[in-house]
XYZ file of C-alpha atoms in Angstrom:
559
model
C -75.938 137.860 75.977
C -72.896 138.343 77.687
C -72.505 141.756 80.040
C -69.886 144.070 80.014
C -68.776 144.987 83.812
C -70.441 148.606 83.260
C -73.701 146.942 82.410
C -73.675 144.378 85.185
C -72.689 146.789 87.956
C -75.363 149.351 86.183
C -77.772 146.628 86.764
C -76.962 146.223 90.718
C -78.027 149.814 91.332
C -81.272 149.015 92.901
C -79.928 147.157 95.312
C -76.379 148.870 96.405
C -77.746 152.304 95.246
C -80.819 153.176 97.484
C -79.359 152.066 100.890
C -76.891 155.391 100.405
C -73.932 155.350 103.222
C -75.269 154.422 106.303
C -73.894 151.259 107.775
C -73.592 149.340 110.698
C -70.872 151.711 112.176
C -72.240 155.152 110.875
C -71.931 157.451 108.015
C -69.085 156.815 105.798
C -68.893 159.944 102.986
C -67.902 158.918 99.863
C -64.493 160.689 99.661
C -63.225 159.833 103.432
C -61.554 156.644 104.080
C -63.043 153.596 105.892
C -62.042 153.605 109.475
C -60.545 150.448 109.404
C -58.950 151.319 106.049
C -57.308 154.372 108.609
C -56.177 151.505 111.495
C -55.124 149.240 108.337
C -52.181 152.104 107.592
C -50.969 152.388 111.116
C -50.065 149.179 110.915
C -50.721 146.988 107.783
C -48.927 143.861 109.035
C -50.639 143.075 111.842
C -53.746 144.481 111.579
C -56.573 141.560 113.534
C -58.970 141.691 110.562
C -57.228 142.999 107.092
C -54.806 140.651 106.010
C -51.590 142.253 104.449
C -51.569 141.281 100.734
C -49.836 143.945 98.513
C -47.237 141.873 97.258
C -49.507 139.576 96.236
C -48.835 137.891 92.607
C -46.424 137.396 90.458
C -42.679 139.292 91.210
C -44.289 140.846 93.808
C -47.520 141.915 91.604
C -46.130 142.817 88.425
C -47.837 145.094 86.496
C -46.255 143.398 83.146
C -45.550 139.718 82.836
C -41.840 139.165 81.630
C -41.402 138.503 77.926
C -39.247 135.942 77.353
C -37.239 135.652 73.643
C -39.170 133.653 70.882
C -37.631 130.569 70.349
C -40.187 128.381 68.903
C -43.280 128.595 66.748
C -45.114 125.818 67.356
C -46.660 125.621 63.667
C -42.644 124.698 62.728
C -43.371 121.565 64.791
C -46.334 120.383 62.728
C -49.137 122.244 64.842
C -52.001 122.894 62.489
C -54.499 125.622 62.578
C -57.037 123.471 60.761
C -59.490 122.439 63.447
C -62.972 122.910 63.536
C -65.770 121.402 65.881
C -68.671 119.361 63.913
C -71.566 118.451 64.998
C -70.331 115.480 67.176
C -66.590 115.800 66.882
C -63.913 117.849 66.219
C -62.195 117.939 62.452
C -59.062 118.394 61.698
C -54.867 117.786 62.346
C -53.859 116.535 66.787
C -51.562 119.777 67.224
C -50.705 118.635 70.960
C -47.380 116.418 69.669
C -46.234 119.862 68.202
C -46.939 121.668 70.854
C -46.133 119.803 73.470
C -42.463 119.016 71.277
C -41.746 122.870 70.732
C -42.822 123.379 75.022
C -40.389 120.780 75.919
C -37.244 121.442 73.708
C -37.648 125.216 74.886
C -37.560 124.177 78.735
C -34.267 121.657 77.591
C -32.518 124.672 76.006
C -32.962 127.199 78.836
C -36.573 128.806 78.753
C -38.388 131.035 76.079
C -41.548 131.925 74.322
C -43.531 129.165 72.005
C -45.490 130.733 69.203
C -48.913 129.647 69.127
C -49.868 131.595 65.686
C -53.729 132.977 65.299
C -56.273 129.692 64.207
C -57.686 127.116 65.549
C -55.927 124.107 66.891
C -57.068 120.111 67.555
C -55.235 118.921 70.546
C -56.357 115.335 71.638
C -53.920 115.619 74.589
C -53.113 117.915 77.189
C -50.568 120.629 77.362
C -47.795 120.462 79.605
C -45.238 123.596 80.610
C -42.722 121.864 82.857
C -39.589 123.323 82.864
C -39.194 127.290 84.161
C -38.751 130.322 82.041
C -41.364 128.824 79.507
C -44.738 130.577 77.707
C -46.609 129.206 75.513
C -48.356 132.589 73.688
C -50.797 132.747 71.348
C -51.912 135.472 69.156
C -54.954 136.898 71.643
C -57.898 134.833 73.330
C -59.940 136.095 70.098
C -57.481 135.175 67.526
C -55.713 131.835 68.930
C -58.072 128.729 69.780
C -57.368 125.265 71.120
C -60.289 122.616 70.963
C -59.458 120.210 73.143
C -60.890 116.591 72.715
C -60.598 114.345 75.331
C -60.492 114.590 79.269
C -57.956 113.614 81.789
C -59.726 110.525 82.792
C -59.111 109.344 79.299
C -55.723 110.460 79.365
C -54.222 110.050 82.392
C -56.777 107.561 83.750
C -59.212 107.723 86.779
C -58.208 109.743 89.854
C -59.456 108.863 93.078
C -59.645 110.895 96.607
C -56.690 110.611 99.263
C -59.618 110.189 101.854
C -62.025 107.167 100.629
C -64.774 107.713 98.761
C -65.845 107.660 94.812
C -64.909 111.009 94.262
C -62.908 111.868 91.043
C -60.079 114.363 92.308
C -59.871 115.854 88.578
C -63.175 117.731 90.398
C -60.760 119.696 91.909
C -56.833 119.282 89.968
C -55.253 119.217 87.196
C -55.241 121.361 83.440
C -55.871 120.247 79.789
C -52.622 123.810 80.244
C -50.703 122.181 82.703
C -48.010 123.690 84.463
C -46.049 121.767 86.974
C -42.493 121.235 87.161
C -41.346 117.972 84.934
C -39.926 115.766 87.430
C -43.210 116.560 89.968
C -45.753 115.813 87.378
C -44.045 113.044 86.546
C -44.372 111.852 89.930
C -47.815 112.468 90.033
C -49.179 110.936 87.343
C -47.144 108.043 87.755
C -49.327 108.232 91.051
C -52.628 108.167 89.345
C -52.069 105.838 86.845
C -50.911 103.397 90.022
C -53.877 104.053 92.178
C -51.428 105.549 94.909
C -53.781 108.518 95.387
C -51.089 111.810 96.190
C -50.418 114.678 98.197
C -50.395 117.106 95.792
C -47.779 119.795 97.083
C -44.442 121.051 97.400
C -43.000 118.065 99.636
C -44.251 115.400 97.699
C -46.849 112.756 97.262
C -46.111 111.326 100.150
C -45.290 115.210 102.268
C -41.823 113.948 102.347
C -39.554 115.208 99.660
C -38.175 117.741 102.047
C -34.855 118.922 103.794
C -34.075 121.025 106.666
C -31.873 124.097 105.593
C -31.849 125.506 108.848
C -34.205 126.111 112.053
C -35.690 129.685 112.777
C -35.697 131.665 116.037
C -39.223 133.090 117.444
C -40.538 135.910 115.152
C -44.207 137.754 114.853
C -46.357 137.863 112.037
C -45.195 140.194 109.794
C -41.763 140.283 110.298
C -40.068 140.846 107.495
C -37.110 138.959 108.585
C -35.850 136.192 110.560
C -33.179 135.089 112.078
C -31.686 131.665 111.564
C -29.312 128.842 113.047
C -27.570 128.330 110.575
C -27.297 130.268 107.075
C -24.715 128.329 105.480
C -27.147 126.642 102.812
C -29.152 129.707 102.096
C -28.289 132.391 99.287
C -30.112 135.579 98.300
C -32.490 134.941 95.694
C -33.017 131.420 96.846
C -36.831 129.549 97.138
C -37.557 128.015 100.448
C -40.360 126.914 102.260
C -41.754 128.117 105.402
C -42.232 125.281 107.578
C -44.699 125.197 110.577
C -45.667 122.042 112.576
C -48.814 121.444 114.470
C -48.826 120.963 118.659
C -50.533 118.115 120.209
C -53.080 121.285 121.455
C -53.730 122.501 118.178
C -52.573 126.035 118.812
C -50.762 126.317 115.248
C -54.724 126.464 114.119
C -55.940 128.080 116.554
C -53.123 130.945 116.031
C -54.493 130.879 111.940
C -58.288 131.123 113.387
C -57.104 134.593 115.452
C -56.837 132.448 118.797
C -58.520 133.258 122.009
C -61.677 131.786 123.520
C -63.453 130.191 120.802
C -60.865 128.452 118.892
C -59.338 127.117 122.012
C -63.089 125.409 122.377
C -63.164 124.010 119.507
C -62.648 120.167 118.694
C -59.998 119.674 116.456
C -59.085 116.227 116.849
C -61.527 114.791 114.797
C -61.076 117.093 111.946
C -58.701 114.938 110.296
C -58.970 116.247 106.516
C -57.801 119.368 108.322
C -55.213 118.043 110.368
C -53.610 116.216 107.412
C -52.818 119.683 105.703
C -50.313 120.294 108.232
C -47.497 121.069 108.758
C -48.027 124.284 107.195
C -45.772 125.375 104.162
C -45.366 128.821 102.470
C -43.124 129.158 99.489
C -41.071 132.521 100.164
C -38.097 134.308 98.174
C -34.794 135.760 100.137
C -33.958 138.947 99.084
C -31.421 139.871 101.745
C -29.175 137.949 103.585
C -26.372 139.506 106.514
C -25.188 137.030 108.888
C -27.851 134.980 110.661
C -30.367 137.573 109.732
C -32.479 136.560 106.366
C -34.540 138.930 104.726
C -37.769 137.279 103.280
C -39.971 139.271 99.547
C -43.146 139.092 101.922
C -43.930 139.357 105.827
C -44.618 136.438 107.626
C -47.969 135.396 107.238
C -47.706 133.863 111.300
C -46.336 133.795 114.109
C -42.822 132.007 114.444
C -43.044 130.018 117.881
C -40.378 127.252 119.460
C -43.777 124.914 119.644
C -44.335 124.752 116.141
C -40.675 123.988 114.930
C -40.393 126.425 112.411
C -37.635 126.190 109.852
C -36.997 126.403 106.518
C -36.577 123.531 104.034
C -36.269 122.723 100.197
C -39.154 121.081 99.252
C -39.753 119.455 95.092
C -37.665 121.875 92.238
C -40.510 124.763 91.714
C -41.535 125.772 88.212
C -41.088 129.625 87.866
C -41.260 132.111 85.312
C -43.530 130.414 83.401
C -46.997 131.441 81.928
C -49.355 131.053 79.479
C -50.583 133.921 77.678
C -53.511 135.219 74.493
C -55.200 132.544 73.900
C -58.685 130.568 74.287
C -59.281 126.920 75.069
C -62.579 125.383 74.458
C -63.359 121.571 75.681
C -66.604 119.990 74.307
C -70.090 121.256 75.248
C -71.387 117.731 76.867
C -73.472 118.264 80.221
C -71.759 119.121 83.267
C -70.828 115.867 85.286
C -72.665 115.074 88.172
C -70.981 116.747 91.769
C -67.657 115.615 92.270
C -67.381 113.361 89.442
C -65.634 115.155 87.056
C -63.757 113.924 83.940
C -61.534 116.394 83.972
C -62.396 118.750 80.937
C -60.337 121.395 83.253
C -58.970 124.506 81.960
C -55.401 125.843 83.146
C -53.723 124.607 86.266
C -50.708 125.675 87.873
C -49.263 123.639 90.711
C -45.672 123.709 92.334
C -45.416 127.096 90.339
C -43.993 130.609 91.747
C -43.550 133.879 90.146
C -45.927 131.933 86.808
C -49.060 133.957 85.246
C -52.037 133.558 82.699
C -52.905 136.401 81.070
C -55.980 137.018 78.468
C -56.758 133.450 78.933
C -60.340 132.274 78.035
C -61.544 129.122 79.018
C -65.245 127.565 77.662
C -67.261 124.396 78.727
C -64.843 123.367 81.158
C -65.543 121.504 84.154
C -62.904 123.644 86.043
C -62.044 126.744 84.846
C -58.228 128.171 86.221
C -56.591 125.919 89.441
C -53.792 127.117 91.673
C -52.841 124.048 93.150
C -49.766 124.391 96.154
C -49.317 127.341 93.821
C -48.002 130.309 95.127
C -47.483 134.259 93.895
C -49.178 133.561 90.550
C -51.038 136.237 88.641
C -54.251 135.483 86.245
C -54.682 138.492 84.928
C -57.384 139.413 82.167
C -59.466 135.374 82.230
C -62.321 134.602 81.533
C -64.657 131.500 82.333
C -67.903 130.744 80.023
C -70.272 128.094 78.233
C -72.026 125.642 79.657
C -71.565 125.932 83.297
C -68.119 124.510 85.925
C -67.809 123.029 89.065
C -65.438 125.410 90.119
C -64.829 128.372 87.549
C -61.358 129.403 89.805
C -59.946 126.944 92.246
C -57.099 127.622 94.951
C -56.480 124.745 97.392
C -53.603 122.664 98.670
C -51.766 125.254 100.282
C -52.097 128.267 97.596
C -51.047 131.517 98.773
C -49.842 135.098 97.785
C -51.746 134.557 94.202
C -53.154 137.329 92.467
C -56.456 137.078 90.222
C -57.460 140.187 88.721
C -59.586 141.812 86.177
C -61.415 138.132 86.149
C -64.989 137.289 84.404
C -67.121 134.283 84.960
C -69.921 134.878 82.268
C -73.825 133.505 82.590
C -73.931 129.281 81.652
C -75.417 129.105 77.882
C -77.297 125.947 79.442
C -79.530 124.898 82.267
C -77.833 123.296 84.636
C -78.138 119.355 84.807
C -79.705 117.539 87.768
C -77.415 116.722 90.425
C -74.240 119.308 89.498
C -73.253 121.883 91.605
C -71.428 125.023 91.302
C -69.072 126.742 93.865
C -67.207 130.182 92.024
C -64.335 131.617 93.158
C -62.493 128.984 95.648
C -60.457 128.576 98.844
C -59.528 126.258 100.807
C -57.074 124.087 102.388
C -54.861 126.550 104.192
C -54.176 128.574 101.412
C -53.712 132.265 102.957
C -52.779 135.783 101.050
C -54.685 135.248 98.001
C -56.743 138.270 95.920
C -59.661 138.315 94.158
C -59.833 141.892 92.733
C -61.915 143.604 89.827
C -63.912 141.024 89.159
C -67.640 139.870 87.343
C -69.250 137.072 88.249
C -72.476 136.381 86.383
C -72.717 133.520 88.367
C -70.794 131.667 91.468
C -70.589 132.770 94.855
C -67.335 133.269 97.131
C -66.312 129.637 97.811
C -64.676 129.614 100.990
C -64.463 125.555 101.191
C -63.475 124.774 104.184
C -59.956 123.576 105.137
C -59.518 126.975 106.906
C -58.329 129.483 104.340
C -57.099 132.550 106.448
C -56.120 136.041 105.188
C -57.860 136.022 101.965
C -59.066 139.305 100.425
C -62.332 139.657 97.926
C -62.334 143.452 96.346
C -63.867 145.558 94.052
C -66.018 142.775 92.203
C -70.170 142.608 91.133
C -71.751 138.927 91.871
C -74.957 136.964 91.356
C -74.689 135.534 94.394
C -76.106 132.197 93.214
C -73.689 129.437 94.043
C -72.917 127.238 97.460
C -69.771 126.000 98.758
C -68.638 123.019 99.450
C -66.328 121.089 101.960
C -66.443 117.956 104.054
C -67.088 118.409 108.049
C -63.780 116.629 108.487
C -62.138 119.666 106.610
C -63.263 121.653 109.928
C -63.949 125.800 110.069
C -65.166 127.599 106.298
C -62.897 130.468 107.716
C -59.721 131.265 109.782
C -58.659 134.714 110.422
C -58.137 137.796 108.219
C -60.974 137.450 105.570
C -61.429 141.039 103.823
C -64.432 141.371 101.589
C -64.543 145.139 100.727
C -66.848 147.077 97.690
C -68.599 143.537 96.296
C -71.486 144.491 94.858
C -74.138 141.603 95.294
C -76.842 142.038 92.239
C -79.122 139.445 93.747
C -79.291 140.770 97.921
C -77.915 137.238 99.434
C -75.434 137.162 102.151
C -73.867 133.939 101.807
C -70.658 133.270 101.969
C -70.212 137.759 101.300
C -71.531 138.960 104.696
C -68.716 137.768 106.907
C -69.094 139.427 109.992
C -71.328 136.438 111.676
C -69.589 133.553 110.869
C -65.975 134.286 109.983
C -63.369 135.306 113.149
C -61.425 138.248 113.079
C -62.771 139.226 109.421
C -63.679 142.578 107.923
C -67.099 143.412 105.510
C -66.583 146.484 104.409
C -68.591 148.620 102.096
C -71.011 145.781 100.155
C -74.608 145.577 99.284
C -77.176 145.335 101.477
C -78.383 141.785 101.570
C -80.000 138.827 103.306
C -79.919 135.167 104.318
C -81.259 132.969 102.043
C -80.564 129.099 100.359
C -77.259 127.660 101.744
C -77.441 129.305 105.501
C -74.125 128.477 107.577
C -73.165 128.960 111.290
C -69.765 130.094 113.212
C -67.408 127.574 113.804
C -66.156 129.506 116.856
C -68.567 130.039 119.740
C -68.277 133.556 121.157
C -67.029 136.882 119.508
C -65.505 136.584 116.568
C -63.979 139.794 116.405
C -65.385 140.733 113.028
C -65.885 143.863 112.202
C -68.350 145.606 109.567
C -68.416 149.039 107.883
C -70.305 150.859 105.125
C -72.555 148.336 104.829
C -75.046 148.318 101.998
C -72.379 151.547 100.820
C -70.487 149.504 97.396
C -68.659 151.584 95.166
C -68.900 154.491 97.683
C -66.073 153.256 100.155
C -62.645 154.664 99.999
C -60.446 153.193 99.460
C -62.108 151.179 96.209
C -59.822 148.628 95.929
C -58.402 147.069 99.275
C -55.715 145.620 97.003
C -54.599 148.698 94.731
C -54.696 150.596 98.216
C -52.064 148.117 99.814
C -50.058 148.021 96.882
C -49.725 152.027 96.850
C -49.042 151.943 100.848
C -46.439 149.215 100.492
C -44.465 151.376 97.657
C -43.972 154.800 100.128
C-alpha cells in the first residue's frame, strides 16, 4: 500500500524523534534559526556552503504555471479514449498520430493548450512538444491515462554511449513526453539513428552550434550583473548562455569544488568524462540592460575571471513556455532491464527547455521516471514515480541547472527487483548546479549525486528510505563540488549515504537530518584535507528553522 507523506514521516519518528536537538554544533531550539541559516541572510550569494537558489524554477519559481488558450482537443484529431491493457498487450485505437498532429499544428500557429480529454489513450509512439508556448493537458493524473506501447529502442533505434562501451544512453535520456525544441531533436535523433553518438546540450551534438555575442569583464559569484564589450546584439528579455572555459591548470573546477588546498591536489587530467563537460554553460535571462552594464534574472553561479574567457553566446533555439500538465502515463510492467541497458520505457524528458514545467504528472513502470536534460529553470511540480521499480526515478544531468522539483513522490516498487538492476533516486550530475529537491517522499532511492561534479545543489524538507546507490564512472571525477545543502531530510532507515555530507562533500552544509550511520555503498572525499563542511542540528529533522531551505530563500529574495 502506498503511504501518504503524514504516514511515512509518522513512521520515521523512532529514528529522527528520540535523538531531540542536540547536534554536532550544540542545542538548536525548535523555534530559533540554524546558525548558518543566520550567516546564510547576511549574505545569501556568497555564502561558502549554502548555495543561493530562490529563483530556482520556472519564471523565477512560479507559484502557477501559465495557462495558455485552448486551441486543440486532441480527440478532434482522431485520439481515442478506448485503450485498455490485456493480459499481454494493450487493446484499443494508436492515439499518438492525433496527438502528436494537434501538438505540432499548435506550435506552427503560435503556441497553446492541447486537450487531452479524461480516458485512456493507446499511443504506440512517443510524444513530442517541440515548438514553445505549447501544453499538452489532460483532465488530472487520475482521470487522463496514456498506455504507452513500445520503447525508444524500437522507435528511434539503439542508442549508444559518447564514451565506448555497450551502454544504452536511453538509461539516462530521452521521454515517451518529449520536450525538446523541433529543429534540436531533429538533430538528435537523426544522430542516433546514424550511430553518431551526441552531445546532448545547448551547443549542439557536436558542442559547436554556438556564437559569441559579446565577451564579459571580471565579475564575482553572485553578481547580479555584468558588464560587457560589446552590447550591440543583446536585448532585454533575451536567452543567452553563460560561457566559461577551462585553464590548462584546471582552476575553472577547482573554483566549482570551493578551491584551496585539496582541489589544487587533485588529478584532473585523467578525468576525461569530466573534462569533456566543459566549457561550462548556464542558460540565463536579461532583464535589464543600460549601456555596457547587463542585468542577468539570477546571480552568477561563479566567478567571472580573464582565464576562463567568459562571454556570452547563442547556443541551439531553446524551447520555452512549454509544459505538460494532469495526466498519467503508464509503460508496460515487463522486468526492469539489467543496469545501464535500458530500452527506454522513460517517462517525461525535457531537454534544451527554459521557463517549461510538469505538473500532476504520474509516471508508472518506467525505466526512467522525469529527465532534465541541459534543461534549465524547469518546475515538476506535484509527480509522482511508481510500479515496478526505475533506474533513475528523477534524472538531471548534462548541464541542468536552476530546476525546481517540488512536492515530488517516488512510491514503494510493486515487484522485487530483478537480478542485476540497479536503482539510483533523485539524480545529479554532470555540472548541473542550482537545482532543488524540496517536499519530497521517497519510498525508495537515495540522493544520487553521480558524479560529474554537481555543485550548489540543495535537498530540503523530504522523508527517504535510504535504500539506493549512485552511480558514476571514475573518469567522471569528484561525486560533489561545492555548495551541497541537505537540510530537514528525514532518513526512515538510519543510513548516511550519499545524506550525511559533511565527510565527503567540500564546502557543503548537513543541516538538521536524522541521525544515521554508514552502511552498504561507503564512499570517500575526493579532496584530501578540510573540506570546509559544516554540520548542524544533526539527528534534529523537522525541528530546524527554517523548514524549508528553499521556501526560506524564496521569502528572503522577495524583501
Amino acid at each position: 500500500m502506498a503511504l501518504s507523506r503524514r504516514q511515512f514521516v509518522g513512521s520515521a519518528v523512532a529514528v529522527a524523534g528520540a535523538v531531540g536537538s542536540m547536534g554536532a554544533t550544540g542545542f538548536t531550539s525548535p523555534l530559533s534559526p540554524a546558525r548558518l541559516w543566520r550567516e546564510f541572510e547576511a549574505a545569501p550569494t556568497t555564502h561558502p556552503q549554502i548555495p543561493y537558489v530562490g529563483k530556482a524554477g520556472a519564471h523565477g519559481g512560479a507559484r502557477r504555471a501559465p495557462r495558455p488558450p485552448v486551441v486543440a482537443n486532441a480527440v478532434t484529431y482522431g485520439a481515442t479514449p478506448d485503450a485498455r491493457r490485456g493480459a499481454t498487450d494493450v487493446h484499443g485505437t494508436d492515439s499518438a498520430p492525433a496527438i502528436n498532429r494537434a501538438l505540432l499544428e499548435a506550435g506552427e500557429r503560435g503556441g497553446g493548450t492541447v486537450l487531452l480529454p479524461p480516458g485512456t489513450y493507446r499511443i504506440d509512439d512517443y510524444l513530442r512538444i517541440g515548438h514553445s508556448g505549447v501544453v499538452l493537458r489532460g483532465a488530472g493524473s487520475g482521470r487522463t491515462t496514456l498506455l504507452a506501447t513500445r520503447h525508444l529502442t524500437e522507435l528511434i533505434g539503439p542508442y549508444g554511449s559518447r564514451y565506448g562501451g555497450d551502454k544504452s544512453s536511453w538509461s539516462w535520456a530521452g521521454g515517451l513526453v518529449w520536450l525538446s525544441p523541433h529543429t534540436r531533436h531533429a538533430s538528435l535523433v537523426t544522430a542516433i539513428r546514424d550511430r553518431a553518438w551526441p552531445f546532448e546540450g545547448w551547443t549542439g551534438n557536436r558542442r559547436d552550434e554556438w556564437t559569441t555575442l559579446t565577451t564579459l569583464r571580471p565579475a564575482r559569484r553572485g553578481d547580479r550583473s555584468v558588464t560587457v564589450e560589446d552590447p550591440s546584439a543583446l536585448r532585454r528579455g533575451q536567452l543567452v548562455l553563460l560561457r566559461l572555459a577551462d585553464d590548462p591548470g584546471h582552476t575553472l573546477l577547482e573554483h566549482m569544488a570551493g578551491g584551496g588546498p585539496g582541489p589544487e591536489a587533485y588529478t584532473w587530467d585523467d578525468k576525461t568524462k569530466l573534462t569533456s563537460y566543459v566549457p561550462y554553460e548556464w542558460p540565463v535571462r536579461i532583464t535589464g540592460l543600460a549601456g555596457r552594464r547587463v542585468t542577468l534574472e539570477r546571480p552568477l553561479p561563479l566567478d567571472l575571471r580573464p582565464e576562463w574567457d567568459p562571454r556570452l553566446v547563442s547556443g541551439v533555439l531553446p524551447l520555452t513556455g512549454s509544459g505538460v500538465v494532469g495526466l498519467t502515463l503508464e509503460a508496460p510492467a515487463v522486468p526492469q532491464s539489467p543496469h545501464l541497458l535500458d530500452k527506454g520505457f522513460n517517462g517525461v524528458t525535457f531537454q534544451c527547455a527554459y521557463d517549461c514545467w510538469a505538473e500532476d504528472v504520474v509516471v508508472r513502470h518506467v525505466d526512467n521516471g522525469f529527465g532534465l536534460v541541459a534543461a534549465s529553470a524547469c518546475t515538476l511540480r506535484r509527480t509522482r514515480v511508481e510500479g515496478r521499480g526505475s533506474h533513475h526515478p528523477y534524472f538531471c544531468r548534462e548541464g541542468a541547472h536552476d530546476n525546481l522539483v517540488e512536492d515530488f513522490h517516488i512510491a514503494a516498487r510493486t515487484v522485487p527487483a530483478p537480478a542485476g538492476t540497479q536503482l539510483h533516486g533523485i539524480n545529479v550530475e554532470g555540472l548541473s548546479s542550482h537545482n532543488v529537491w524540496s517536499r519530497g517522499v521517497m519510498e525508495t532511492g537515495t540522493f544520487d549525486t553521480h558524479r560529474g561534479m554537481p555543485f550548489a545543489n540543495v535537498r530540503t524538507e523530504i522523508t527517504v528510505e535510504n535504500d539506493g546507490r549512485h552511480g558514476g564512472d571514475a573518469s567522471a571525477g569528484p561525486l560533489y563540488g561545492a555548495r551541497f545543502a541537505h537540510w530537514n531530510v528525514t532518513v526512515t532507515n538510519g543510513r548516511a549515504g550519499l545524506v550525511k555530507l559533511d565527510t565527503v562533500a567540500p564546502y557543503s552544509a548537513t543541516v538538521g537530518i536524522s541521525e544515521v550511520r554508514e552502511f552498504d555503498q561507503i564512499d570517500v572525499p575526493d579532496f584530501a584535507g578540510d573540506l570546509h563542511a559544516r554540520v548542524e542540528a544533526y539527528g534534529s529533522p523537522e525541528s530546524v528553522r527554517p523548514r524549508n531551505l528553499y521556501e526560506a530563500q524564496r521569502a528572503l529574495s522577495g524583501r
